[in-house]
Tab-separated table of C-alpha atoms in Angstrom:
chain	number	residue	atom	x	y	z
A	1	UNK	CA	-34.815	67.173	29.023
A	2	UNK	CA	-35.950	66.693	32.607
A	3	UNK	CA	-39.556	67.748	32.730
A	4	UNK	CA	-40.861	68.545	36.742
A	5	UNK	CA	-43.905	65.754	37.656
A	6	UNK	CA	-46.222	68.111	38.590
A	7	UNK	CA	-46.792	69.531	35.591
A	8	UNK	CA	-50.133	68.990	34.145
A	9	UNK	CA	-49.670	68.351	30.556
A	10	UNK	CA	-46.887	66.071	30.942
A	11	UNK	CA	-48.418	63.238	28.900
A	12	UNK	CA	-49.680	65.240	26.670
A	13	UNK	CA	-45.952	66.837	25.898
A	14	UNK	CA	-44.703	63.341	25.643
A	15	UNK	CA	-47.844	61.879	23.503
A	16	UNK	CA	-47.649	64.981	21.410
A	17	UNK	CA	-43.107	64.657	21.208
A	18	UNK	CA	-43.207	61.101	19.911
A	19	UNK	CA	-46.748	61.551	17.549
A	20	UNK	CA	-46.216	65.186	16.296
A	21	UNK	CA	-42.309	66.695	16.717
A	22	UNK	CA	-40.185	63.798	15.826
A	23	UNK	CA	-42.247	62.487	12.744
A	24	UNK	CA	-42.949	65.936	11.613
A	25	UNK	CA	-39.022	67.279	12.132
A	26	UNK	CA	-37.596	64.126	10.400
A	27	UNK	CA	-39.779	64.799	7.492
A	28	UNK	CA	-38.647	68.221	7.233
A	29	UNK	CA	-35.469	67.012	6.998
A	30	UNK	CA	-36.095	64.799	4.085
A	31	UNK	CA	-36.547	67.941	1.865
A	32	UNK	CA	-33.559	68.929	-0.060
A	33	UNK	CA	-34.130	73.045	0.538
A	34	UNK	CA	-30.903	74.400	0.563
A	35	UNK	CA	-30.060	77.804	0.803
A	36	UNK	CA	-30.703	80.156	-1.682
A	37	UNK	CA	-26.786	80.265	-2.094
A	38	UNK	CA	-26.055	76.878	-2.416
A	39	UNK	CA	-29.123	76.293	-4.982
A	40	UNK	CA	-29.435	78.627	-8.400
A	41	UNK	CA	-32.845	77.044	-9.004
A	42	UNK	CA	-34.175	77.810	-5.418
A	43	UNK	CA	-36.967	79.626	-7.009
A	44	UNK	CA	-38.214	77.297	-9.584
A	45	UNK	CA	-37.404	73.398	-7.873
A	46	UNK	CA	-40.214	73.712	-5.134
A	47	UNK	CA	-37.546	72.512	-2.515
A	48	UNK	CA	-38.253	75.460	-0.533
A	49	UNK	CA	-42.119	75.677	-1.259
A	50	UNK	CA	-42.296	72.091	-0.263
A	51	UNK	CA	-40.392	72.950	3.308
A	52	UNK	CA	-43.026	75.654	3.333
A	53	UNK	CA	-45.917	73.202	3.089
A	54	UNK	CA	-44.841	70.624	5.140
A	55	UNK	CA	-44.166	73.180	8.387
A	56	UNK	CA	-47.946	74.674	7.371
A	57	UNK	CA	-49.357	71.262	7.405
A	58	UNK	CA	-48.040	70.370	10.423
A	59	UNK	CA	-48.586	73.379	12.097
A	60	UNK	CA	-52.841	72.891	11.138
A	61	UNK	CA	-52.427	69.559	12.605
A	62	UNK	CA	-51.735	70.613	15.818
A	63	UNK	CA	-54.777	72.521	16.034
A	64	UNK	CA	-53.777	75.664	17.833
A	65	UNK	CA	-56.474	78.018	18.871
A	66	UNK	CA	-56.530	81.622	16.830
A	67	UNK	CA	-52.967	80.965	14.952
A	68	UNK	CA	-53.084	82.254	11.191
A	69	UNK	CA	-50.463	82.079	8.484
A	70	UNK	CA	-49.135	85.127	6.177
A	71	UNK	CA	-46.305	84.589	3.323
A	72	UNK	CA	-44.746	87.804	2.607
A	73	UNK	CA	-42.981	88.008	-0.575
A	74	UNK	CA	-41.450	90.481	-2.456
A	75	UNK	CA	-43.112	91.738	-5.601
A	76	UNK	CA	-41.379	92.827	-8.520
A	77	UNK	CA	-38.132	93.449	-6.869
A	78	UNK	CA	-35.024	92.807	-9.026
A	79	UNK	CA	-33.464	90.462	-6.043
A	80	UNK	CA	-36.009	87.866	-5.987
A	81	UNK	CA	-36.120	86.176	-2.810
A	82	UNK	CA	-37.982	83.779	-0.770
A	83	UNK	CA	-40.923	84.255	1.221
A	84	UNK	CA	-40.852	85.254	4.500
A	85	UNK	CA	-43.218	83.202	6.668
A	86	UNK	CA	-45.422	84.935	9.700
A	87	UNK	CA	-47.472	82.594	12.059
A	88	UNK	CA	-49.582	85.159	14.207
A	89	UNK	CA	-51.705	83.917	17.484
A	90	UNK	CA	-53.438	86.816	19.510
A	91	UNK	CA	-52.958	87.932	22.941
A	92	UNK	CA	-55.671	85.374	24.720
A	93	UNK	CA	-56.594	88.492	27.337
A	94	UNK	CA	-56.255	91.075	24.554
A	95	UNK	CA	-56.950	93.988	27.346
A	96	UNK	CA	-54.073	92.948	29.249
A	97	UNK	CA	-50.473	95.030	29.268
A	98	UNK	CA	-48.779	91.867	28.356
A	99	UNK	CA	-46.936	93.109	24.870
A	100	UNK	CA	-45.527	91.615	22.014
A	101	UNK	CA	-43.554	88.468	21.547
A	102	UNK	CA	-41.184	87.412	18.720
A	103	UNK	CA	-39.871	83.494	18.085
A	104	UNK	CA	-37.286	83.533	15.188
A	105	UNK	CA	-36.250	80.906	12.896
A	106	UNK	CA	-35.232	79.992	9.523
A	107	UNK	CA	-35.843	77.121	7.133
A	108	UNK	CA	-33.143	77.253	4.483
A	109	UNK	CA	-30.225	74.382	4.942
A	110	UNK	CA	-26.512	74.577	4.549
A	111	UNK	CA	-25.118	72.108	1.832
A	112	UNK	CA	-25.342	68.231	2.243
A	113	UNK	CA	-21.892	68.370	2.040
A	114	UNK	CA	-19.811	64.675	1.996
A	115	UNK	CA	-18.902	61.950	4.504
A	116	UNK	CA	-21.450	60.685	6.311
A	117	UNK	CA	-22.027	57.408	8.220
A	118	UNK	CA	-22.854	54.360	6.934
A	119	UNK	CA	-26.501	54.485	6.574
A	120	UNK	CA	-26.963	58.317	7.319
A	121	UNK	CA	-27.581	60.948	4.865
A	122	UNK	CA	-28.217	64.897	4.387
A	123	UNK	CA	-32.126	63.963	3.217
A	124	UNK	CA	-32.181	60.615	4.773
A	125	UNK	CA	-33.659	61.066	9.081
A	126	UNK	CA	-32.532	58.831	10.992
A	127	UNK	CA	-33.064	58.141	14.738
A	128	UNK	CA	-30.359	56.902	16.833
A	129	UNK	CA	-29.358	56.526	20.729
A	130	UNK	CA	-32.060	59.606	21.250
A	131	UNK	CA	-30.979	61.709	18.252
A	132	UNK	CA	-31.964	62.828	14.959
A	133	UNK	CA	-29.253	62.584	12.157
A	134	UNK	CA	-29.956	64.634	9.062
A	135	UNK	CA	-29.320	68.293	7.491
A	136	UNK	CA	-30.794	70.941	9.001
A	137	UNK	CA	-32.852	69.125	11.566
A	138	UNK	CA	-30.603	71.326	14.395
A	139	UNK	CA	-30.008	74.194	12.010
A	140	UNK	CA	-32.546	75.264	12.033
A	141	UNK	CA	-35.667	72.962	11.145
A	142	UNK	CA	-36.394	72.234	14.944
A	143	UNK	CA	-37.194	75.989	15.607
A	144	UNK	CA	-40.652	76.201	13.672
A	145	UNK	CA	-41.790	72.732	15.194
A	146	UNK	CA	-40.409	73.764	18.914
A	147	UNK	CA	-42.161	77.430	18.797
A	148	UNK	CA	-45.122	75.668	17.620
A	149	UNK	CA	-45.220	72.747	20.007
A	150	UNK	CA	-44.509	75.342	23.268
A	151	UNK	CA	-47.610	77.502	22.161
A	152	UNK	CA	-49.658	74.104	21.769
A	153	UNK	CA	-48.717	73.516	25.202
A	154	UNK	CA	-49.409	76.503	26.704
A	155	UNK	CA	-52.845	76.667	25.584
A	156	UNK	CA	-53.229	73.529	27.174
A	157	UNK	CA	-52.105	74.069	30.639
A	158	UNK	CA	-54.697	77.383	30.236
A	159	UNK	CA	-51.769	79.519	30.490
A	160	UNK	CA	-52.293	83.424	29.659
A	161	UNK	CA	-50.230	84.343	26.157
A	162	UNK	CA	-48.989	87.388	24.915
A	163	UNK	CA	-49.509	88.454	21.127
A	164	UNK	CA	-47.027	85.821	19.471
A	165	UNK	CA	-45.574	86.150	16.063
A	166	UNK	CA	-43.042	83.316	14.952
A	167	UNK	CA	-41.104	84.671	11.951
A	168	UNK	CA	-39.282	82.164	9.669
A	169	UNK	CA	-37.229	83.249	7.006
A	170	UNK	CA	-36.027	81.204	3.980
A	171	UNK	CA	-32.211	82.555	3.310
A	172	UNK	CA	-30.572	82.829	6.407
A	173	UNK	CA	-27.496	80.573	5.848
A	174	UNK	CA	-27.181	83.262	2.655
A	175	UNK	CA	-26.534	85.841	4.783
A	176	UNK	CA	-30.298	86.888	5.013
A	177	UNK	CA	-29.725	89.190	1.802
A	178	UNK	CA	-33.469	90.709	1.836
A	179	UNK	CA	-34.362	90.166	5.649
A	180	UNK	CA	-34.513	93.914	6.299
A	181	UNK	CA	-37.059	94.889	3.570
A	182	UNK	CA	-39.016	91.242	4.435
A	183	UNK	CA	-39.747	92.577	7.899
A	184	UNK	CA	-40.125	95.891	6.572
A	185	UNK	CA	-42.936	94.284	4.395
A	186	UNK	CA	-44.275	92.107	6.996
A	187	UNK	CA	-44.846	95.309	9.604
A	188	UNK	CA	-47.561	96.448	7.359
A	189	UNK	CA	-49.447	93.908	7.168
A	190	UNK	CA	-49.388	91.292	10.250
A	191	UNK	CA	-46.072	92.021	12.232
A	192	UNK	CA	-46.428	94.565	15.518
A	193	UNK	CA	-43.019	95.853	16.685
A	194	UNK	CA	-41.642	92.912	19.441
A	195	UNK	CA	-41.621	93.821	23.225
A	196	UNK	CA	-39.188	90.824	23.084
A	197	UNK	CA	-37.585	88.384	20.595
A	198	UNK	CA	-36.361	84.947	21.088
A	199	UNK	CA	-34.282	83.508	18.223
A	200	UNK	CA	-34.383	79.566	18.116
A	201	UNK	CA	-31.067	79.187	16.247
A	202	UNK	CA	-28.330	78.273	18.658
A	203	UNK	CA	-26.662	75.696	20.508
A	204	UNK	CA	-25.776	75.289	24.081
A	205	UNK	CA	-23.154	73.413	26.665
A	206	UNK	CA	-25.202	70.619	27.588
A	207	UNK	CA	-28.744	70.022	28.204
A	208	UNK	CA	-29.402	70.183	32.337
A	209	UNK	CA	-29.627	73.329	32.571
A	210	UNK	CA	-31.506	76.256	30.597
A	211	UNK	CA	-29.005	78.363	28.228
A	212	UNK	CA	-29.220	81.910	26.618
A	213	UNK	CA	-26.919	82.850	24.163
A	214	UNK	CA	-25.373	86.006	25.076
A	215	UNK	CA	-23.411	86.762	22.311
A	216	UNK	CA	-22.471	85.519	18.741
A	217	UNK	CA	-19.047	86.365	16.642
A	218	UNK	CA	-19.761	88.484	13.364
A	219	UNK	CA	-18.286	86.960	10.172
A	220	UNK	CA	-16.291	88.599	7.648
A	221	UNK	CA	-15.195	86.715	4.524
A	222	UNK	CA	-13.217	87.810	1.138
A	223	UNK	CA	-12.485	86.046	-1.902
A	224	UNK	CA	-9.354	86.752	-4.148
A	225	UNK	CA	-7.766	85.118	-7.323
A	226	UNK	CA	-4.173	84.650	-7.311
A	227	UNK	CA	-2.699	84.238	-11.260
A	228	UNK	CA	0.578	83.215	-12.567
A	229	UNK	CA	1.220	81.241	-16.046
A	230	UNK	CA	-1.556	82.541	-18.732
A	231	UNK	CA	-2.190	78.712	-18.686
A	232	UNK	CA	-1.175	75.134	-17.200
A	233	UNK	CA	1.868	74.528	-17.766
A	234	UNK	CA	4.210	71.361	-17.638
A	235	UNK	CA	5.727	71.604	-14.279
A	236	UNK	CA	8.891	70.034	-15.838
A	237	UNK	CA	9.163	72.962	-17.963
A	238	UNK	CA	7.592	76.149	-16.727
A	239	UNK	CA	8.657	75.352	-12.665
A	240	UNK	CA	11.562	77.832	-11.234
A	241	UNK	CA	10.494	79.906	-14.294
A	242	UNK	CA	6.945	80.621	-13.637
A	243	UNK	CA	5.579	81.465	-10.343
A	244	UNK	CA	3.844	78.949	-8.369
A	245	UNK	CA	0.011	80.570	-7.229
A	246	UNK	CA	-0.205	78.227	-3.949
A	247	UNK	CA	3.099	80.289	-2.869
A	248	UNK	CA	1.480	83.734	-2.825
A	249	UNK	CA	-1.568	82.518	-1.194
A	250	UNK	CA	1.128	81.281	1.545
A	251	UNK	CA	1.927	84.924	1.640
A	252	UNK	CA	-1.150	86.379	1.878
A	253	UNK	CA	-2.258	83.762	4.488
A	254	UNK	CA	0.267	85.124	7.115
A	255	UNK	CA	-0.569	88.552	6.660
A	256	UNK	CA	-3.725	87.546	8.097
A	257	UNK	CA	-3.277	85.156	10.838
A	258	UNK	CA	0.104	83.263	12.665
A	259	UNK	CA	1.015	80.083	10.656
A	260	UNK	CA	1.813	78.000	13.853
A	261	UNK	CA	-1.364	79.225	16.148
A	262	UNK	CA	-4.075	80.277	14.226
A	263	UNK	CA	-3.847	83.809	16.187
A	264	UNK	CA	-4.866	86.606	13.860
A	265	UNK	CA	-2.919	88.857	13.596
A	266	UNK	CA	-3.526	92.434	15.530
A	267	UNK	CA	-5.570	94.854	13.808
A	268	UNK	CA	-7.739	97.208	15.458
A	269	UNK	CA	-10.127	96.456	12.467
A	270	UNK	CA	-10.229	92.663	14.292
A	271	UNK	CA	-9.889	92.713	17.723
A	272	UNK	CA	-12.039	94.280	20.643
A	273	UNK	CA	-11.143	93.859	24.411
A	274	UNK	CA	-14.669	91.476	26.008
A	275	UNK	CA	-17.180	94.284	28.435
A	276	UNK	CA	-16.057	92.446	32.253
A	277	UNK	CA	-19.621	90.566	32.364
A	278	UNK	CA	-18.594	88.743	29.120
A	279	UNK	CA	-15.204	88.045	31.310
A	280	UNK	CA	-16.179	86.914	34.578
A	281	UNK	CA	-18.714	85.038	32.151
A	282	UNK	CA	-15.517	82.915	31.079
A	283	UNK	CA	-14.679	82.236	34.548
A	284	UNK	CA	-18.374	81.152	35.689
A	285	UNK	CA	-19.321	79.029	32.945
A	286	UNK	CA	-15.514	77.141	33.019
A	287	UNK	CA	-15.669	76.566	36.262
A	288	UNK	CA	-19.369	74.867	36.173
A	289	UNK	CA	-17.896	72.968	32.953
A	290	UNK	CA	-14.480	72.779	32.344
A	291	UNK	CA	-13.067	71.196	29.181
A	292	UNK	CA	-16.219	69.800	28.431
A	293	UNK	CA	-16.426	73.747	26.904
A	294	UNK	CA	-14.353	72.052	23.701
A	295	UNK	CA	-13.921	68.325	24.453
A	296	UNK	CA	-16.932	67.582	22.883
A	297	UNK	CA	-15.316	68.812	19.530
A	298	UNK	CA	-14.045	65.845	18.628
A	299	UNK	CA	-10.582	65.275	16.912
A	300	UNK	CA	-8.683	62.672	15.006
A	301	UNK	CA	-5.554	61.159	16.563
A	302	UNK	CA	-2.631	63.251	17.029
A	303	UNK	CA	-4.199	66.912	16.808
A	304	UNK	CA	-4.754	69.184	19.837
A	305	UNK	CA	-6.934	71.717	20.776
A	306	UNK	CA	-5.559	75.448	19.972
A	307	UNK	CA	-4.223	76.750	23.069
A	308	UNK	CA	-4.290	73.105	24.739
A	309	UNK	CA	-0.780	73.376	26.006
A	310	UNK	CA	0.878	70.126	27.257
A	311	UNK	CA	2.613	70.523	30.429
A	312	UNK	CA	6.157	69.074	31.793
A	313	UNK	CA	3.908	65.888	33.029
A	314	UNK	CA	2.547	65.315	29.085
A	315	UNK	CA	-0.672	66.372	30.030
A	316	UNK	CA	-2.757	68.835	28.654
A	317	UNK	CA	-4.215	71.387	30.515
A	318	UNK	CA	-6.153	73.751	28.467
A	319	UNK	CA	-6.992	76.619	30.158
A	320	UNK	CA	-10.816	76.729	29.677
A	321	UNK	CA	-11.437	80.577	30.154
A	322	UNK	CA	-8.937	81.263	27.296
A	323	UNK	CA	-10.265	78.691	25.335
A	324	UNK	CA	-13.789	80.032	26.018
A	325	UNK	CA	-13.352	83.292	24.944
A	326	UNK	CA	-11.282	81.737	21.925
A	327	UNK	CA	-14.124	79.941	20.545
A	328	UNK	CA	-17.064	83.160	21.478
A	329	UNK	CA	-15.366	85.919	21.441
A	330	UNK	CA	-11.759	86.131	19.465
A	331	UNK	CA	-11.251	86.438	15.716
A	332	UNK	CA	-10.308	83.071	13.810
A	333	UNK	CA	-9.789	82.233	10.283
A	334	UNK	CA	-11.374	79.889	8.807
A	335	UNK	CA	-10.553	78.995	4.398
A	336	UNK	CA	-13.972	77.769	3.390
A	337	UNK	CA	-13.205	77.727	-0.374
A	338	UNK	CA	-10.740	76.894	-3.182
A	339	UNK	CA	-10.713	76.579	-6.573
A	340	UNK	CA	-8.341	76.261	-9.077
A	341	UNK	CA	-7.188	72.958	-7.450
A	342	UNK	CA	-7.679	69.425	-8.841
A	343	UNK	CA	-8.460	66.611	-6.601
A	344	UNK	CA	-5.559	64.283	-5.626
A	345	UNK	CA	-6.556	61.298	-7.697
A	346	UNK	CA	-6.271	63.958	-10.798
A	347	UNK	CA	-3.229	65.666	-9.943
A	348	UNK	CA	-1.047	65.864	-12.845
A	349	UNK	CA	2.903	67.465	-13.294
A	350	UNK	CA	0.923	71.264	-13.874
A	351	UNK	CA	2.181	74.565	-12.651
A	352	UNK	CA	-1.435	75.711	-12.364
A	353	UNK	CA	-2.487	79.036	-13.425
A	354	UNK	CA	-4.890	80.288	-10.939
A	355	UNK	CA	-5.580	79.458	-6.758
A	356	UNK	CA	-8.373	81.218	-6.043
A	357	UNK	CA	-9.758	80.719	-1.919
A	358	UNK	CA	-12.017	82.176	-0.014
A	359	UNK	CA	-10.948	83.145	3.882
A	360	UNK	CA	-13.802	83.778	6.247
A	361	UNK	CA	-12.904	85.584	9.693
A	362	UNK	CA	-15.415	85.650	12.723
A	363	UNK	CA	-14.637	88.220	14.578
A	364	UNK	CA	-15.705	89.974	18.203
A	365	UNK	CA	-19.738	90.769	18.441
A	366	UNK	CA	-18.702	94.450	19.073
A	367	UNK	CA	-16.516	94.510	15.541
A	368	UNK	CA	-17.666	96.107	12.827
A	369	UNK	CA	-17.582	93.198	10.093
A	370	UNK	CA	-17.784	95.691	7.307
A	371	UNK	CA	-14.590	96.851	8.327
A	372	UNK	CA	-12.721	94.350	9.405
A	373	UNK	CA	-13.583	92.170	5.312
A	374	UNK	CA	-12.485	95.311	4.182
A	375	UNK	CA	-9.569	95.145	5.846
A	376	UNK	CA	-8.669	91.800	4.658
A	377	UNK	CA	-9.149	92.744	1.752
A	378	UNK	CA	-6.229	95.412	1.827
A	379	UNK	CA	-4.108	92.629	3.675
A	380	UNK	CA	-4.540	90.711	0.942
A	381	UNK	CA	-4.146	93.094	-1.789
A	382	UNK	CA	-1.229	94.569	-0.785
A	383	UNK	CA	1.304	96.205	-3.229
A	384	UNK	CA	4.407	94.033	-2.471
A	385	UNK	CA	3.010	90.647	-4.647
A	386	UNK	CA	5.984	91.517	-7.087
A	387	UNK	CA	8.088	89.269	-4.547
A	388	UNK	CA	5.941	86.299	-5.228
A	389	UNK	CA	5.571	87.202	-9.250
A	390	UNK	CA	1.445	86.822	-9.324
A	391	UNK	CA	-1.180	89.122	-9.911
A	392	UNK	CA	-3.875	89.237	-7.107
A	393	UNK	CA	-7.421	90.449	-7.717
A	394	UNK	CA	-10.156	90.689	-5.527
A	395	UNK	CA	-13.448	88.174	-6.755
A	396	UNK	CA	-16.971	88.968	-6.397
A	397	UNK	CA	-18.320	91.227	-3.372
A	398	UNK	CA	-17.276	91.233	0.192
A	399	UNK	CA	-19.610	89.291	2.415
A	400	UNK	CA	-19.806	90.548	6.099
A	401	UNK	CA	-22.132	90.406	8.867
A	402	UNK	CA	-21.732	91.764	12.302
A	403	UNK	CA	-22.207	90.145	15.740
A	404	UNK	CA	-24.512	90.941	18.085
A	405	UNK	CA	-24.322	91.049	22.067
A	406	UNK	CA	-27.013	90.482	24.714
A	407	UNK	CA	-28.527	93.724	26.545
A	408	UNK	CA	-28.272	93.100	30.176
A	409	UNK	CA	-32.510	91.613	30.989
A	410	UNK	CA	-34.545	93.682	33.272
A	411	UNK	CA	-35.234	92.091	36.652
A	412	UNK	CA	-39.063	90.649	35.143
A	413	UNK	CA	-37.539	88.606	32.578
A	414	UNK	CA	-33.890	87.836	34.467
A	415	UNK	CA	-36.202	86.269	37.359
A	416	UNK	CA	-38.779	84.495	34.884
A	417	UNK	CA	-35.754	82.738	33.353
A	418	UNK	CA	-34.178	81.779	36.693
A	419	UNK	CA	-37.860	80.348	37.659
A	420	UNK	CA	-38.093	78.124	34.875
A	421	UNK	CA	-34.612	76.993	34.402
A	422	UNK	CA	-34.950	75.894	37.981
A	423	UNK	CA	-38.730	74.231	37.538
A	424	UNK	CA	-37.366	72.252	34.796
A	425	UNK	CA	-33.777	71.508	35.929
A	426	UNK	CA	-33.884	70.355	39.007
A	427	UNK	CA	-33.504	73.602	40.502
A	428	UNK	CA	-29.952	74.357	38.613
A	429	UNK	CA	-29.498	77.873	37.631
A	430	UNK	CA	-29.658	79.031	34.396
A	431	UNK	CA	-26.395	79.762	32.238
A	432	UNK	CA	-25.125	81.827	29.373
């Protein structure tokens, strides 16, 4: 980003950028620690130990004044998790009303998952045109490194810090199962109650200007079985006998959300009207960037955007408000999961047995998430499967996790983010 020349340390951020962040996120990245969910041996491989290590060894490198290290874990409990990691630096004019800071971050890693470039690979870094390819690098490696780094900094300009606790947790992409009683633990022994809290896991519009994130969907997800045949069957002999699974899961489907637009459908258990900030929001931040809000998502040939209606001309005008609050604010369905379902180069002539799928929802920050998986749950369970002949069963436990909404800053903080997104942006106001 644009850094202002007056700034004192401004060789040392760019000696300490090229020598100390990009070497030390790229080698983060080259350590396979997925998420607890997505690895039954997280506990026993070292993967996550090892990301543990590497962030600690880094972090001594840098030499910050005062900052300690505590890993809380939690004994004996019949969930065994990973540690929680606390990196604690003191107040440098401890008399001084200044109060308590929070950075959060996490160091667990979705799957590798499939498909990448030529040359590119979920443990493999790689720099290119200014970038960093690699898992987890954005989600969420960079936050422990860029907390770090800023503090660094700080101390070297001979700026006055408040009492600074960065707080990294292993299992977030799990749904950050044992979060609660990790903090719980970690008050006890090294964590004071935050005056604020800054989470380092998001994304933003571009990068000229300074972002907040001022409000993130909840999630909601179910899983259910759908059964027909006790068995496979030979589609030449059991088909317009037996019932096909993939047809009630059809069913199901558009209980939940329209076929042709994706719109779920309306359920006070899913939808919430957007507070008018959150509104005229929408209006601000498409004006300042119109369809660059979703044009960035890039598409293959012949799709379209959802709600990117093409006018008499044949062009497509997207309204970018509605499309705003579409992609932060509305519930959408997403199916993340299916089993049951051979690939194409083994299809065979089988009525299969079983289609079993997992639907995840994100729905408005004020929803409760609880509800509304419950609620899909019901939708999907419905007595009436008797027209499709299959037996549907709910499988495993609901998974749900609400949304969350920014409080509206006091006037201290609102102007201390205007000042600095304007030092560093060439004066450009900060956006949310």
């Amino acid at each position: 980003p644009p850094r202002p020349p007056t700034m004192p340390d401004t060789v040392e951020l760019d000696r300490l950028w090229s020598s100390w962040f990009e070497p030390s996120l790229a080698g983060f990245i080259s350590i396979p620690n997925l998420s607890p969910d997505y690895d039954a041996n997280f506990l026993t491989n070292g993967h996550i130990e090892s990301a543990i290590e590497h962030i600690h060894t880094a972090a001594t490198s840098l030499d910050i004044d005062g900052l300690t290290r505590t890993l809380i874990r939690l004994e004996g409990d019949d969930a065994p998790a990973p540690p929680l990691i606390v990196y604690s630096l003191p107040a440098s004019e401890p008399n001084a009303a200044v109060g308590s800071v929070m950075l959060y971050g996490h160091l667990d890693k979705q799957p590798h998952m499939e498909r990448w470039d030529e040359g590119k690979g979920p443990t493999v870094p790689v720099f290119e045109d200014g970038r960093l390819f690699g898992r987890g690098g954005a989600d969420d490696g960079y936050a422990a490194f860029l907390a770090l780094l800023s503090i660094k900094l700080a101390q070297l300009r001979g700026d006055p810090l408040p009492q600074i606790s960065i707080v990294l947790e292993c299992e977030e992409e799990s749904g950050s199962p044992s979060l609660t009683r990790l903090i719980a633990a970690a008050r006890a022994v090294c964590l004071p109650p935050p005056d604020l809290c800054l989470c380092i896991d998001s994304s933003c519009p571009d990068y000229s200007s300074l972002w907040l994130t001022s409000s993130l969907r909840g999630i909601a997800e179910v899983t259910f079985a759908v059964r027909g045949g006790a068995g496979p069957l030979h589609s030449g002999q059991a088909g317009g006998a037996v019932p096909e699974t993939f047809r009630a899961v059809r069913t199901i489907l558009d209980r939940i959300d329209d076929p042709q637009t994706g719109a779920v459908v309306r359920d006070p258990a899913f939808y919430a009207a957007p507070p008018k900030w959150k509104r005229d929001e929408a209006k601000i931040l498409s004006g300042k960037l119109g369809r660059s809000i979703f044009e960035p998502l890039e598409l293959v040939d012949g799709a379209s955007y959802v709600l990117d209606e093409e006018d008499e001309s044949g062009e497509h005008s997207g309204d970018p408000v509605k499309m705003y609050l579409n992609k932060t604010w509305n519930p959408t369905v997403a199916i993340i999961g299916m089993d049951g379902i051979p690939s194409t180069a083994e299809a065979g002539s089988v009525l299969r047995p079983e289609t079993k799928i997992t639907i995840s929802m994100r729905v408005p920050p004020t929803i409760n998430a609880k509800a509304a998986a419950e609620r899909m749950r019901d939708l999907a369970l419905e007595e009436d499967q008797g027209a499709t002949g299959c037996r549907v069963t709910e499988e495993g436990e609901l998974t749900h996790g609400n949304g969350w909404i920014m409080k509206p800053l006091d006037a201290r903080l609102a102007a201390a983010v205007d000042a600095a997104g304007k030092e560093w942006f060439d004066g450009k106001k900060p956006g949310s």
